[in-house]
CSV table of C-alpha atoms and ligand atoms in Angstrom, one decimal:
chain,number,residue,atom,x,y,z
T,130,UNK,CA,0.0,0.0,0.0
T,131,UNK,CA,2.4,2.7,1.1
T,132,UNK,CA,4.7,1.4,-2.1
T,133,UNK,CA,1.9,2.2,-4.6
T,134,UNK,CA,1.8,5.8,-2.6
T,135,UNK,CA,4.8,6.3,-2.8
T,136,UNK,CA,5.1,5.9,-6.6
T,137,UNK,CA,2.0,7.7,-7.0
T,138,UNK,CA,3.9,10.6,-5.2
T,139,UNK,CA,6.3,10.8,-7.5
T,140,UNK,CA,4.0,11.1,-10.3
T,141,UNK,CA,2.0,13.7,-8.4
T,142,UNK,CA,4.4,16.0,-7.4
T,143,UNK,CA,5.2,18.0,-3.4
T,144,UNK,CA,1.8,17.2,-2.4
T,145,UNK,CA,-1.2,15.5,-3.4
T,146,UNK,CA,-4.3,13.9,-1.6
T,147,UNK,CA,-6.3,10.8,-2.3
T,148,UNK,CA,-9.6,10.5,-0.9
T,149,UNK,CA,-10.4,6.5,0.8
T,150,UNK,CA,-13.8,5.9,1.4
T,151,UNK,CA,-14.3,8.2,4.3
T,152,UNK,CA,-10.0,8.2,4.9
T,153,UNK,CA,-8.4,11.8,3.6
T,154,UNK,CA,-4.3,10.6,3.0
T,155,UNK,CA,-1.8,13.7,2.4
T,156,UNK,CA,1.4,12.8,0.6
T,157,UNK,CA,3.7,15.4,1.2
T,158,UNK,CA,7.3,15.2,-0.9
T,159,UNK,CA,8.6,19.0,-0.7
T,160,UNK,CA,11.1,20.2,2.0
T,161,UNK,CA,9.1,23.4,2.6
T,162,UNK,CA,5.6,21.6,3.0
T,163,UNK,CA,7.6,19.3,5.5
T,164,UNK,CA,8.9,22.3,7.3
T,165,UNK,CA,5.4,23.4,7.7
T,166,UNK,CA,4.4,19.7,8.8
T,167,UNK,CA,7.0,19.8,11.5
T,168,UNK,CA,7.2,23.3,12.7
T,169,UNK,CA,3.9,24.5,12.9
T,170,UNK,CA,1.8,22.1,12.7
T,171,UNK,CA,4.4,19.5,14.6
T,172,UNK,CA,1.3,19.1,17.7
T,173,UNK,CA,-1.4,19.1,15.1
T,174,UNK,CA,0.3,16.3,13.1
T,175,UNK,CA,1.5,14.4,16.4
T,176,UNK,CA,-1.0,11.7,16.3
T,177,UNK,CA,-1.3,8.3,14.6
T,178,UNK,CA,-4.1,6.6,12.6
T,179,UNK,CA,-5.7,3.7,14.5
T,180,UNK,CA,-5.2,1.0,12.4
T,181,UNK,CA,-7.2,-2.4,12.8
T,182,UNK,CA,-3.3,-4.0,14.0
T,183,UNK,CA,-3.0,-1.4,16.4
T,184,UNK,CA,-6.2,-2.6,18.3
T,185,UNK,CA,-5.1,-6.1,18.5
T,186,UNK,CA,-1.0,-6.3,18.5
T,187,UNK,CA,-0.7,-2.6,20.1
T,188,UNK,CA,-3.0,-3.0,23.3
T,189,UNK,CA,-5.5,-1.0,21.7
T,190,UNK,CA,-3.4,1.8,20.1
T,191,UNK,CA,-1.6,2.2,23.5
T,192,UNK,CA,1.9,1.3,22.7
T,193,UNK,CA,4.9,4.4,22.1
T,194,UNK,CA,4.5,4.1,18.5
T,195,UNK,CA,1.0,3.7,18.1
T,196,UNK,CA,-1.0,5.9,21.0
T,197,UNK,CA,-2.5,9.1,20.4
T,198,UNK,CA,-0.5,12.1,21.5
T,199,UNK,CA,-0.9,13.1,25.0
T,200,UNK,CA,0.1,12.4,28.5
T,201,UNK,CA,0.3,8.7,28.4
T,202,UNK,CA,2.2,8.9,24.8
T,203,UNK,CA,4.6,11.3,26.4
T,204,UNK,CA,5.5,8.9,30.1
T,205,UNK,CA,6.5,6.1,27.3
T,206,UNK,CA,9.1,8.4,25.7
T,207,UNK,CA,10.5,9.1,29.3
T,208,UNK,CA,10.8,5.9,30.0
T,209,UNK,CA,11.9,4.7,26.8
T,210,UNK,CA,14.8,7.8,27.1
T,211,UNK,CA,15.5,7.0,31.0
T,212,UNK,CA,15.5,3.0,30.4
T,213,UNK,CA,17.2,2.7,27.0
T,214,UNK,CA,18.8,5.8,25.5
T,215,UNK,CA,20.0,7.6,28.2
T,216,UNK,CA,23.9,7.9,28.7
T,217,UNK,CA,24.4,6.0,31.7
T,218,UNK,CA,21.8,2.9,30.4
T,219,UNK,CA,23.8,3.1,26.8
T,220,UNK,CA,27.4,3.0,29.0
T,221,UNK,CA,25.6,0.3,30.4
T,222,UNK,CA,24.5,-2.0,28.0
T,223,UNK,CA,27.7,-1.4,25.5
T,224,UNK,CA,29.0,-4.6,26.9
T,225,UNK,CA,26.3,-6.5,24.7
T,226,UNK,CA,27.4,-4.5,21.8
T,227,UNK,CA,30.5,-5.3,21.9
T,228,UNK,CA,30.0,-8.9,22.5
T,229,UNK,CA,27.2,-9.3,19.7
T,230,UNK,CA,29.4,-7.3,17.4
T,231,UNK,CA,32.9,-9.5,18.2
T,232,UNK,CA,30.5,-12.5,17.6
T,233,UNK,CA,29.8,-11.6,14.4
T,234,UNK,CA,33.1,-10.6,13.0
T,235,UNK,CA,34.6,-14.1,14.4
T,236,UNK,CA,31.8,-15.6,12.4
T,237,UNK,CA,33.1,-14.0,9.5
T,238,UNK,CA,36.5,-14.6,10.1
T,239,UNK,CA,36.2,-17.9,10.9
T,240,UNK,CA,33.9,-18.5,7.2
T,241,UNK,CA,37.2,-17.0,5.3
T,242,UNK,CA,39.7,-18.4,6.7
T,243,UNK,CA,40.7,-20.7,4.5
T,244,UNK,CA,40.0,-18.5,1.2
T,245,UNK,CA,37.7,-16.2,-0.5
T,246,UNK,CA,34.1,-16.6,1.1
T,247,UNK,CA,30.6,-15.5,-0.5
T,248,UNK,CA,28.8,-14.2,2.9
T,249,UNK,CA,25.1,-13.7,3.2
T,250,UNK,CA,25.0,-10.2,5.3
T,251,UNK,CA,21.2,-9.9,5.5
T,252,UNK,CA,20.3,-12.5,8.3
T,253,UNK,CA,23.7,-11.8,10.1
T,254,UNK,CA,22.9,-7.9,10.7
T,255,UNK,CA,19.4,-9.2,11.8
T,256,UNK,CA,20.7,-11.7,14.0
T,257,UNK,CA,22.9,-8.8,15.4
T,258,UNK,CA,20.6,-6.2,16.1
T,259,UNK,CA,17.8,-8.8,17.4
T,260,UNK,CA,20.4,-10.0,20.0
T,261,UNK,CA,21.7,-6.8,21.1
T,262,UNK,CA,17.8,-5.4,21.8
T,263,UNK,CA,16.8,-8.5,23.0
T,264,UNK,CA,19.9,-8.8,25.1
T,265,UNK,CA,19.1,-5.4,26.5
T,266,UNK,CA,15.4,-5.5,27.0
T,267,UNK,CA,15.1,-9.2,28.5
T,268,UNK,CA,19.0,-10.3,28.6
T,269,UNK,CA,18.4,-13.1,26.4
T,270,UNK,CA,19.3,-14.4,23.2
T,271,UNK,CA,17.4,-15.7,20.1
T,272,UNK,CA,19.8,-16.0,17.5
T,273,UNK,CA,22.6,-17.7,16.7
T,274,UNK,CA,25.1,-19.7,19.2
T,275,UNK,CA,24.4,-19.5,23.0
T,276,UNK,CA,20.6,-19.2,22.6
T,277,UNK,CA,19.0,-19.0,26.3
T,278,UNK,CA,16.2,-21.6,25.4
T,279,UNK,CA,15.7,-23.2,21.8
T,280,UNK,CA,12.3,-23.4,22.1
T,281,UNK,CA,11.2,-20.7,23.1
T,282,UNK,CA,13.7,-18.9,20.5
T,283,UNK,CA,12.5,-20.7,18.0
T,284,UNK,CA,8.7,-19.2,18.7
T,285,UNK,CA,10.2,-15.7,18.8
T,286,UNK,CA,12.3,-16.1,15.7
T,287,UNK,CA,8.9,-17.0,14.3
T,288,UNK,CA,6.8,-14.4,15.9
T,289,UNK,CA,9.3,-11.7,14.4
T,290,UNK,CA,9.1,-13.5,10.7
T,291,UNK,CA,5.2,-13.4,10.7
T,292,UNK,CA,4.9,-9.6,12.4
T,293,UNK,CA,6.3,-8.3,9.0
T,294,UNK,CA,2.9,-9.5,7.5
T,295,UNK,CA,0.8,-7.3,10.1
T,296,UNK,CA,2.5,-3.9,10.9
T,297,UNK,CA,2.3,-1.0,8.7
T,298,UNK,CA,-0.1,-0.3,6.0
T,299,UNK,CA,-0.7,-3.9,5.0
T,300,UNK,CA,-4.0,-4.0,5.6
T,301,UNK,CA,-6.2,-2.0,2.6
T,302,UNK,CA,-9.4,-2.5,5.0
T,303,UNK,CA,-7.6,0.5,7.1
T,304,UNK,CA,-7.8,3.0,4.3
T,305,UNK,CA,-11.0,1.3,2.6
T,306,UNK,CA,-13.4,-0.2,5.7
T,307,UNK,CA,-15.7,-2.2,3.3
T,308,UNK,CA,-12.6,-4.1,2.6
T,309,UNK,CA,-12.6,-5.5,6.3
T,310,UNK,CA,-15.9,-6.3,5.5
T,311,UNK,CA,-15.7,-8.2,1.9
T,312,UNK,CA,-12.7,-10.3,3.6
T,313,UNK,CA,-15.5,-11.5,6.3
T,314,UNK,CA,-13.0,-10.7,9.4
T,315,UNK,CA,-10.2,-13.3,8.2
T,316,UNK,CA,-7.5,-10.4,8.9
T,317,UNK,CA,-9.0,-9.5,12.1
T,318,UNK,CA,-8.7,-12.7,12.9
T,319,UNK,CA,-5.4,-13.7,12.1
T,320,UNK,CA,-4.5,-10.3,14.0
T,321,UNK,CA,-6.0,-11.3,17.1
T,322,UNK,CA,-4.7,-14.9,17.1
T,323,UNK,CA,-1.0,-13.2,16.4
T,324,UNK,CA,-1.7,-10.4,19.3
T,325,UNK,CA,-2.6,-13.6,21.6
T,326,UNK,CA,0.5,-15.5,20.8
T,327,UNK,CA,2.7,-12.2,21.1
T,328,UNK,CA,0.7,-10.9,24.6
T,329,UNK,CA,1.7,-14.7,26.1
T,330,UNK,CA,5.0,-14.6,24.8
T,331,UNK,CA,5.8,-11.0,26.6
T,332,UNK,CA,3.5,-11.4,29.6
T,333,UNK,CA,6.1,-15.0,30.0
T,334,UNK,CA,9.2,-13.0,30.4
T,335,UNK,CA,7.8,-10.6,32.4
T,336,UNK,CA,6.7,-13.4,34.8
T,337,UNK,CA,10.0,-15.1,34.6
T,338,UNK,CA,11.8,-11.5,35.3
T,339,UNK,CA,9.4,-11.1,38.2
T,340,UNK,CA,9.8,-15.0,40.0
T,341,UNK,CA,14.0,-14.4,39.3
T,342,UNK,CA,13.9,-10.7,40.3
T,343,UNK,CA,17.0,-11.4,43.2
T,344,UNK,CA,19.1,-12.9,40.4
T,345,UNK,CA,21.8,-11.0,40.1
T,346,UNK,CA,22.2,-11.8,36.2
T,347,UNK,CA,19.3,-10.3,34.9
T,348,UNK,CA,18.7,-7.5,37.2
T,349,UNK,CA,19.9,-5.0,34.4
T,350,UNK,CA,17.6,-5.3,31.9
T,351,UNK,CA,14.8,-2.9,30.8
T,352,UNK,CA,12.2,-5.5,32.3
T,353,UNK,CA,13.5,-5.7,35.8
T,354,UNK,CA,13.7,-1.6,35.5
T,355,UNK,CA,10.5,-1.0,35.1
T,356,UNK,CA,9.5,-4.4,37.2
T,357,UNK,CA,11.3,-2.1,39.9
T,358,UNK,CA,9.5,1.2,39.0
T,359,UNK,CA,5.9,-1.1,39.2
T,360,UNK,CA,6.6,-1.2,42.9
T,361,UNK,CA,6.2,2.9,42.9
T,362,UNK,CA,4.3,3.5,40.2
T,363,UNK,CA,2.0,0.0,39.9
T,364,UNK,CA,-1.0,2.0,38.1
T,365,UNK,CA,1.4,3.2,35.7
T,366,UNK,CA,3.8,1.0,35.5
T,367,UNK,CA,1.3,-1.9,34.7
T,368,UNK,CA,1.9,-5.6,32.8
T,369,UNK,CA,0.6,-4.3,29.4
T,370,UNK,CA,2.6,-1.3,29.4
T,371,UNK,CA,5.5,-3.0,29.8
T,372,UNK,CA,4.5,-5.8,26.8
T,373,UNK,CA,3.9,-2.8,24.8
T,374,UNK,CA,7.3,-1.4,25.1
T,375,UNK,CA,9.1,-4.7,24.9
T,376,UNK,CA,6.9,-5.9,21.8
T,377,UNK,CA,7.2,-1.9,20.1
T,378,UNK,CA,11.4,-1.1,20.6
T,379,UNK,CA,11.4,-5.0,19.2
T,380,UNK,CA,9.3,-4.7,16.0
T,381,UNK,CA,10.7,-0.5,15.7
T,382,UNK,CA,14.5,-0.6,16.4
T,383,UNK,CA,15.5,-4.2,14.5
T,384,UNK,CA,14.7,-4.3,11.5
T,385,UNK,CA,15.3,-0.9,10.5
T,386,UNK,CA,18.6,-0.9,11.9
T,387,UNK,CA,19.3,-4.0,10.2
T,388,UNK,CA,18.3,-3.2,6.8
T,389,UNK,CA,20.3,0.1,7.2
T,390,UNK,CA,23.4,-1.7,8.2
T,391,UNK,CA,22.7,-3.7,4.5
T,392,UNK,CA,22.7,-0.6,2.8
T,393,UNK,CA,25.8,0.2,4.2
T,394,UNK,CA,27.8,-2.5,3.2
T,395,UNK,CA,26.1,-2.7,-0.1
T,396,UNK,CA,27.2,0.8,-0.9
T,397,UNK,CA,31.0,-0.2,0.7
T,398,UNK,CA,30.9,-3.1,-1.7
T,399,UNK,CA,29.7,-1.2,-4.9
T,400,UNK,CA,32.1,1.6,-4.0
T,401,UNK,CA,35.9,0.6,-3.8
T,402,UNK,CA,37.0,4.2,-3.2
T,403,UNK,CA,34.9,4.6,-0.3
T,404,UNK,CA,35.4,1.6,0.9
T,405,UNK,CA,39.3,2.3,1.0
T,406,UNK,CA,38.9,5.4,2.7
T,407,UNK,CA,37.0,3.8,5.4
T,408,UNK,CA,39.2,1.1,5.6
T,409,UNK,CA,42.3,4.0,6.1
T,410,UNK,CA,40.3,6.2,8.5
T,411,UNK,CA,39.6,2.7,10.9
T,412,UNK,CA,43.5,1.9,10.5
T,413,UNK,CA,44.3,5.3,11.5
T,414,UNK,CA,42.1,5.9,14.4
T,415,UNK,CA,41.9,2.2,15.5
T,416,UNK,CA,44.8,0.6,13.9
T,417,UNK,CA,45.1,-3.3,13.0
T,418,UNK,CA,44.9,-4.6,16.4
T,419,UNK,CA,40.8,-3.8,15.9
T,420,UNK,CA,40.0,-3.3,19.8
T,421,UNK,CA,36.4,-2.4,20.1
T,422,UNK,CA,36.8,-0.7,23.5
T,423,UNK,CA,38.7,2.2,21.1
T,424,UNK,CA,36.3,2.3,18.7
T,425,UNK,CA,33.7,4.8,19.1
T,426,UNK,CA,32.1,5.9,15.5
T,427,UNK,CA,32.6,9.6,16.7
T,428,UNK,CA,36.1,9.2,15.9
T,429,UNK,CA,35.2,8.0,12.6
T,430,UNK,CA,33.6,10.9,11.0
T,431,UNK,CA,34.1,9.6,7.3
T,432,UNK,CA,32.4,6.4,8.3
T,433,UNK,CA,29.2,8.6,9.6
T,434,UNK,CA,28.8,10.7,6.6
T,435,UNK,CA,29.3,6.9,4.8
T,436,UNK,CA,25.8,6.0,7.1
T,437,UNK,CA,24.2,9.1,6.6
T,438,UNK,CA,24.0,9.0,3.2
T,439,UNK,CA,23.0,5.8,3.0
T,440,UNK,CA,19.9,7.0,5.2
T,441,UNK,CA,19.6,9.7,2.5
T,442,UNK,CA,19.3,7.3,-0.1
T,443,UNK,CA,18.1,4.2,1.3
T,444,UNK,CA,16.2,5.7,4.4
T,445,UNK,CA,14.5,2.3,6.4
T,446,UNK,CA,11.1,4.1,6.2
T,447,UNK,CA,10.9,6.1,3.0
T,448,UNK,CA,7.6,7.3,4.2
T,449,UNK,CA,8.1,7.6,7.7
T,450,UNK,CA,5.4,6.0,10.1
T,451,UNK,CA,2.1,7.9,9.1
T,452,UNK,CA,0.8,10.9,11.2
T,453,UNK,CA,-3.0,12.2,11.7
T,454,UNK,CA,-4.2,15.6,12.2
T,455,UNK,CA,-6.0,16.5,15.4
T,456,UNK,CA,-7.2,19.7,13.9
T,457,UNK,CA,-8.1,21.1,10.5
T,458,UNK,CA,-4.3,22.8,9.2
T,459,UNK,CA,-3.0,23.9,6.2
T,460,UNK,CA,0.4,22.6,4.7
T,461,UNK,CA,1.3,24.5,1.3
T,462,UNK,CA,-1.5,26.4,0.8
T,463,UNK,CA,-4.2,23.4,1.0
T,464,UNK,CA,-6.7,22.9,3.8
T,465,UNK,CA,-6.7,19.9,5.7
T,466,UNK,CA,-9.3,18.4,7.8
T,467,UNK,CA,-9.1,17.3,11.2
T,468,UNK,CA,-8.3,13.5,11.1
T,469,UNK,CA,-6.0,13.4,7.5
T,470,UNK,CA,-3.6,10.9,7.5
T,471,UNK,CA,-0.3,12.8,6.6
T,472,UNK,CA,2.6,10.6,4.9
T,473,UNK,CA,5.9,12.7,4.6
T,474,UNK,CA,7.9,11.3,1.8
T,475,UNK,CA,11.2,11.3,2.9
T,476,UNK,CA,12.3,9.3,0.2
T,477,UNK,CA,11.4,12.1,-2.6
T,478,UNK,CA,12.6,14.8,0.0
T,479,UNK,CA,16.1,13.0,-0.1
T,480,UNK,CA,16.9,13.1,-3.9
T,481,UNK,CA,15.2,16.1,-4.6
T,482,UNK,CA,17.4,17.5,-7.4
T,483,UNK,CA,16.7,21.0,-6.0
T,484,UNK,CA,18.1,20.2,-2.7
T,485,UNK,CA,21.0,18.3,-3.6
T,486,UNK,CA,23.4,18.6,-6.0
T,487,UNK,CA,23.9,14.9,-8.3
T,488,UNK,CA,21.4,13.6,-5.6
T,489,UNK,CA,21.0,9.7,-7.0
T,490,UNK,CA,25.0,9.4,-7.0
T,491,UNK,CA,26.2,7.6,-3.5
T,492,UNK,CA,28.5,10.7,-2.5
T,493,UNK,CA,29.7,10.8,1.9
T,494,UNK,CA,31.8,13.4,0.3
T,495,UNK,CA,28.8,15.9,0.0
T,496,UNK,CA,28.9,15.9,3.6
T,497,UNK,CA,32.2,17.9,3.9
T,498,UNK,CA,30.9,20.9,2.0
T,499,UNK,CA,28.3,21.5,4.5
T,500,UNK,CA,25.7,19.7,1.8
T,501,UNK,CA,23.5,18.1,4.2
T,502,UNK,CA,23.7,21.8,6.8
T,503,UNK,CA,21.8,24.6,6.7
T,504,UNK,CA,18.3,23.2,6.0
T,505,UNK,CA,17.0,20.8,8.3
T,506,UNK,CA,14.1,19.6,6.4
T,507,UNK,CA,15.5,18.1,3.6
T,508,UNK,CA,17.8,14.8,5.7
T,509,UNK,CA,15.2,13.0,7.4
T,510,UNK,CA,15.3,9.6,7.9
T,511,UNK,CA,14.4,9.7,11.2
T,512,UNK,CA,11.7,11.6,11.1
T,513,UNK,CA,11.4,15.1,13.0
T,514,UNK,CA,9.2,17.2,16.1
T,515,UNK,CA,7.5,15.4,18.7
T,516,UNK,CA,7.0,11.8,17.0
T,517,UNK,CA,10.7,11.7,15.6
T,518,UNK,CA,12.8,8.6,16.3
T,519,UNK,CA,14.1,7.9,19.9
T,520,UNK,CA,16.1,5.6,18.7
T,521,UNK,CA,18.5,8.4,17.2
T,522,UNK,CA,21.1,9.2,19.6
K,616,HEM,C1,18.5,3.0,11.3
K,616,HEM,C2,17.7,2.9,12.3
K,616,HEM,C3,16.3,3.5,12.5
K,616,HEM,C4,15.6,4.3,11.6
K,616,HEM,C5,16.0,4.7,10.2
K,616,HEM,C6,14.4,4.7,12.3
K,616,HEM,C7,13.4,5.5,11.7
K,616,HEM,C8,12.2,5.9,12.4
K,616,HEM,C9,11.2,6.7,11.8
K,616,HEM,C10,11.2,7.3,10.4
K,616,HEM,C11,10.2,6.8,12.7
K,616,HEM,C12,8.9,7.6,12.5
K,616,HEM,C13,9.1,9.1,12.8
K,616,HEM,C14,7.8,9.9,12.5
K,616,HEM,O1,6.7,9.4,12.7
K,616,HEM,O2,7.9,11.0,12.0
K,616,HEM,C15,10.6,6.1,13.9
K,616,HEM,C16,9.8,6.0,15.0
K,616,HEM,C17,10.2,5.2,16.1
K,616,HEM,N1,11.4,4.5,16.3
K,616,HEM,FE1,12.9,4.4,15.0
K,616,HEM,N2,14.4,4.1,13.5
K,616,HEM,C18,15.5,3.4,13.7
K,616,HEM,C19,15.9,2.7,14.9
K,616,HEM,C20,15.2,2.7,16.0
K,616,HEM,C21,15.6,2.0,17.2
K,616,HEM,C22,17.0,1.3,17.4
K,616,HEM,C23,14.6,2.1,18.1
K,616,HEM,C24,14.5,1.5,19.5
K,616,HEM,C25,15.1,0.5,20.0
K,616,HEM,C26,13.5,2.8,17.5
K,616,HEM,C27,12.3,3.1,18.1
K,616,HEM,C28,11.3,3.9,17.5
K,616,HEM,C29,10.0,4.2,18.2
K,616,HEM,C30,9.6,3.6,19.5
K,616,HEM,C31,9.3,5.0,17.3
K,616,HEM,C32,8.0,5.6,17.5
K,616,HEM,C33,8.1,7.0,18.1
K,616,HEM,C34,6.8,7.7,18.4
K,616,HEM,O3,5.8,7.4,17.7
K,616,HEM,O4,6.7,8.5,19.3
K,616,HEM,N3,13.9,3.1,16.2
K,616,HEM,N4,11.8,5.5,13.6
């Protein structure tokens, strides 16, 4: 759905409007109508649609990505900043990164040591970033060697395989309502069998976190925090908003950051200069004796403007996740209605030949003239105002 948008964006210029049924969806793909969307309009355009998944794999539209703007919306990104991204929780959990992130180079090591080796990247980087949120949210791992429990990482491996078929716009019933209708509830009831199977699943490491809650080993993990702050706060911190943030940072931060890392070496791989000077700047700063305690991606600036413009090209969500108005607005001239769905298409924004210059060619280089500066509306792969990405630290 949001594919066929997209390319009907492109034909259709900054911004054009399709009318579903009773749904009004904005498409906006210019840097000044985005400007507008995030600046002032950024409370208006702080709310999401309710789609049919979000009442039966989102606790009723209640999770971080998912609820409606407000005071409840705003406690999860606290918590989500205190329990995950601040500095001393990051310091924290870098031991997993580094351990998940040696594990994988040995793997690939180990596959080429005899001679040239063809390497399938793809499930690696998912393995990786699964394990490290995983590892940090519940202190387990699902992938790979060293699995906690092989059953029961076999049901989230499978769990994580099927979500892909339920989240975002994958269900035309959310735009056209009949639709739900003409399929006689068979996708509302596959959702609630899959929001079943993932409650049980979450509600069972909580339980397990709970009964082992004096064991030392997993007392620093996201679910004994806020096990901990459910002793305070236990009409706040409840069960289901715990499931909600475990289930959301698992289906928002993997595979995005997965496919990103893809990207990356994709672009490495189909650009030998590049790749050289990223292979100089790590022997440099870090030398050949690779120790990950010195490597911090700060002192790599050639490598970051190597992932940023990747995210200019290839951003993870070319459309972002889709916002609704709480108010009638206007965005470029046009009059919107209170309850539009707005989609900003990042994805046009980002090789807009008016904003940058030879914008299809793969160029970090564009980052040392200042390319990317200046305006902050056109590099957005993370989204922007309220309802950006926490994830981007
Ligand atoms: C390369 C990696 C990533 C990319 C490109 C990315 C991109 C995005 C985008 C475009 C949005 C929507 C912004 C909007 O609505 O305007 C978003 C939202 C979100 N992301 Fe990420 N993300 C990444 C990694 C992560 C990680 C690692 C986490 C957490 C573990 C995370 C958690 C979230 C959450 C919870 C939201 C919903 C925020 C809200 O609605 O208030 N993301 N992300």
């Amino acid at each position: 759905m949001y594919r066929t948008l997209q390319n009907l964006a492109q034909e259709y210029g900054p911004i054009f409007s399709l009318r579903f049924g009773c749904r009004l969806v904005v498409v906006v793909s210019s840097s000044s109508a985005v400007e507008e969307c995030f600046t002032k309009n950024d409370v208006i355009l702080a709310n999401r649609p309710k789609f049919l998944a979000g009442k039966h794999i989102a606790y009723n539209n209640t999770t971080i990505a998912q609820s409606s703007y407000g005071d409840h919306w705003r406690n999860l990104r606290r918590i989500v900043a205190i329990e995950i991204f601040s500095t001393a929780r990051l310091n924290k959990s870098l031991t997993i990164r580094k351990d998940e992130i040696k594990r994988l180079i040995t793997k690939l090591s180990q596959r080429s040591l005899q001679d040239f080796a063809k390497v399938e990247l793809k499930s690696l980087f998912k393995e990786l970033t699964f394990n490290i949120t995983v590892r940090m949210i519940a202190g387990k791992r699902y992938y790979g060697e060293d699995v906690s429990d092989e059953e029961e990482a076999r049901r989230f491996r499978e769990l994580m395989v099927e979500v892909v078929s339920y989240i975002g716009a994958s269900n035309p019933g959310d735009f056209l309502p009949i639709l739900n209708w003409i399929d006689g509830g068979r996708f509302e009831k596959k959702l609630k069998s899959f929001g079943k199977r993932t409650d049980e699943f979450a509600q069972r490491l909580i339980d397990e976190h709970r009964s082992k809650k004096n064991n030392l080993e997993s007392m620093n993990t996201m679910i004994d925090h806020l096990l901990s702050s459910q002793e305070s706060e236990p009409d706040y911190h409840t069960d289901e908003t715990i499931k909600g943030l475990v289930l959301n940072l698992l289906f928002a931060g993997t595979d995005t950051s997965a496919v990103t890392l893809e990207w990356v070496m994709s672009n490495l791989l189909n650009h030998p200069n590049t790749l050289r000077k990223a292979r100089d700047e790590i022997d440099n700063q870090v030398g050949q004796e690779c120790l990950l305690d010195e490597l911090h991606l700060s002192t790599l600036p050639y490598l970051q403007k190597i992932i940023v413009e990747t995210l200019r090209l290839y951003p993870a969500a070319p459309l972002l996740l889709p916002h609704v108005s709480s108010d009638n607005c206007s965005i470029g001239g046009y009059d919107l209605p209170r309850d539009t769905m707005v989609l900003v298409n990042a994805w046009a924004i980002h090789r807009d030949p008016s904003l940058w210059d030879d914008p299809l060619s793969f160029k970090p280089e564009r980052f040392d003239n200042g390319e990317g500066d200046g305006d902050g509306f056109k590099l957005i792969p993370f989204g922007l105002g309220r309802r950006a990405c926490p994830g981007q630290v």
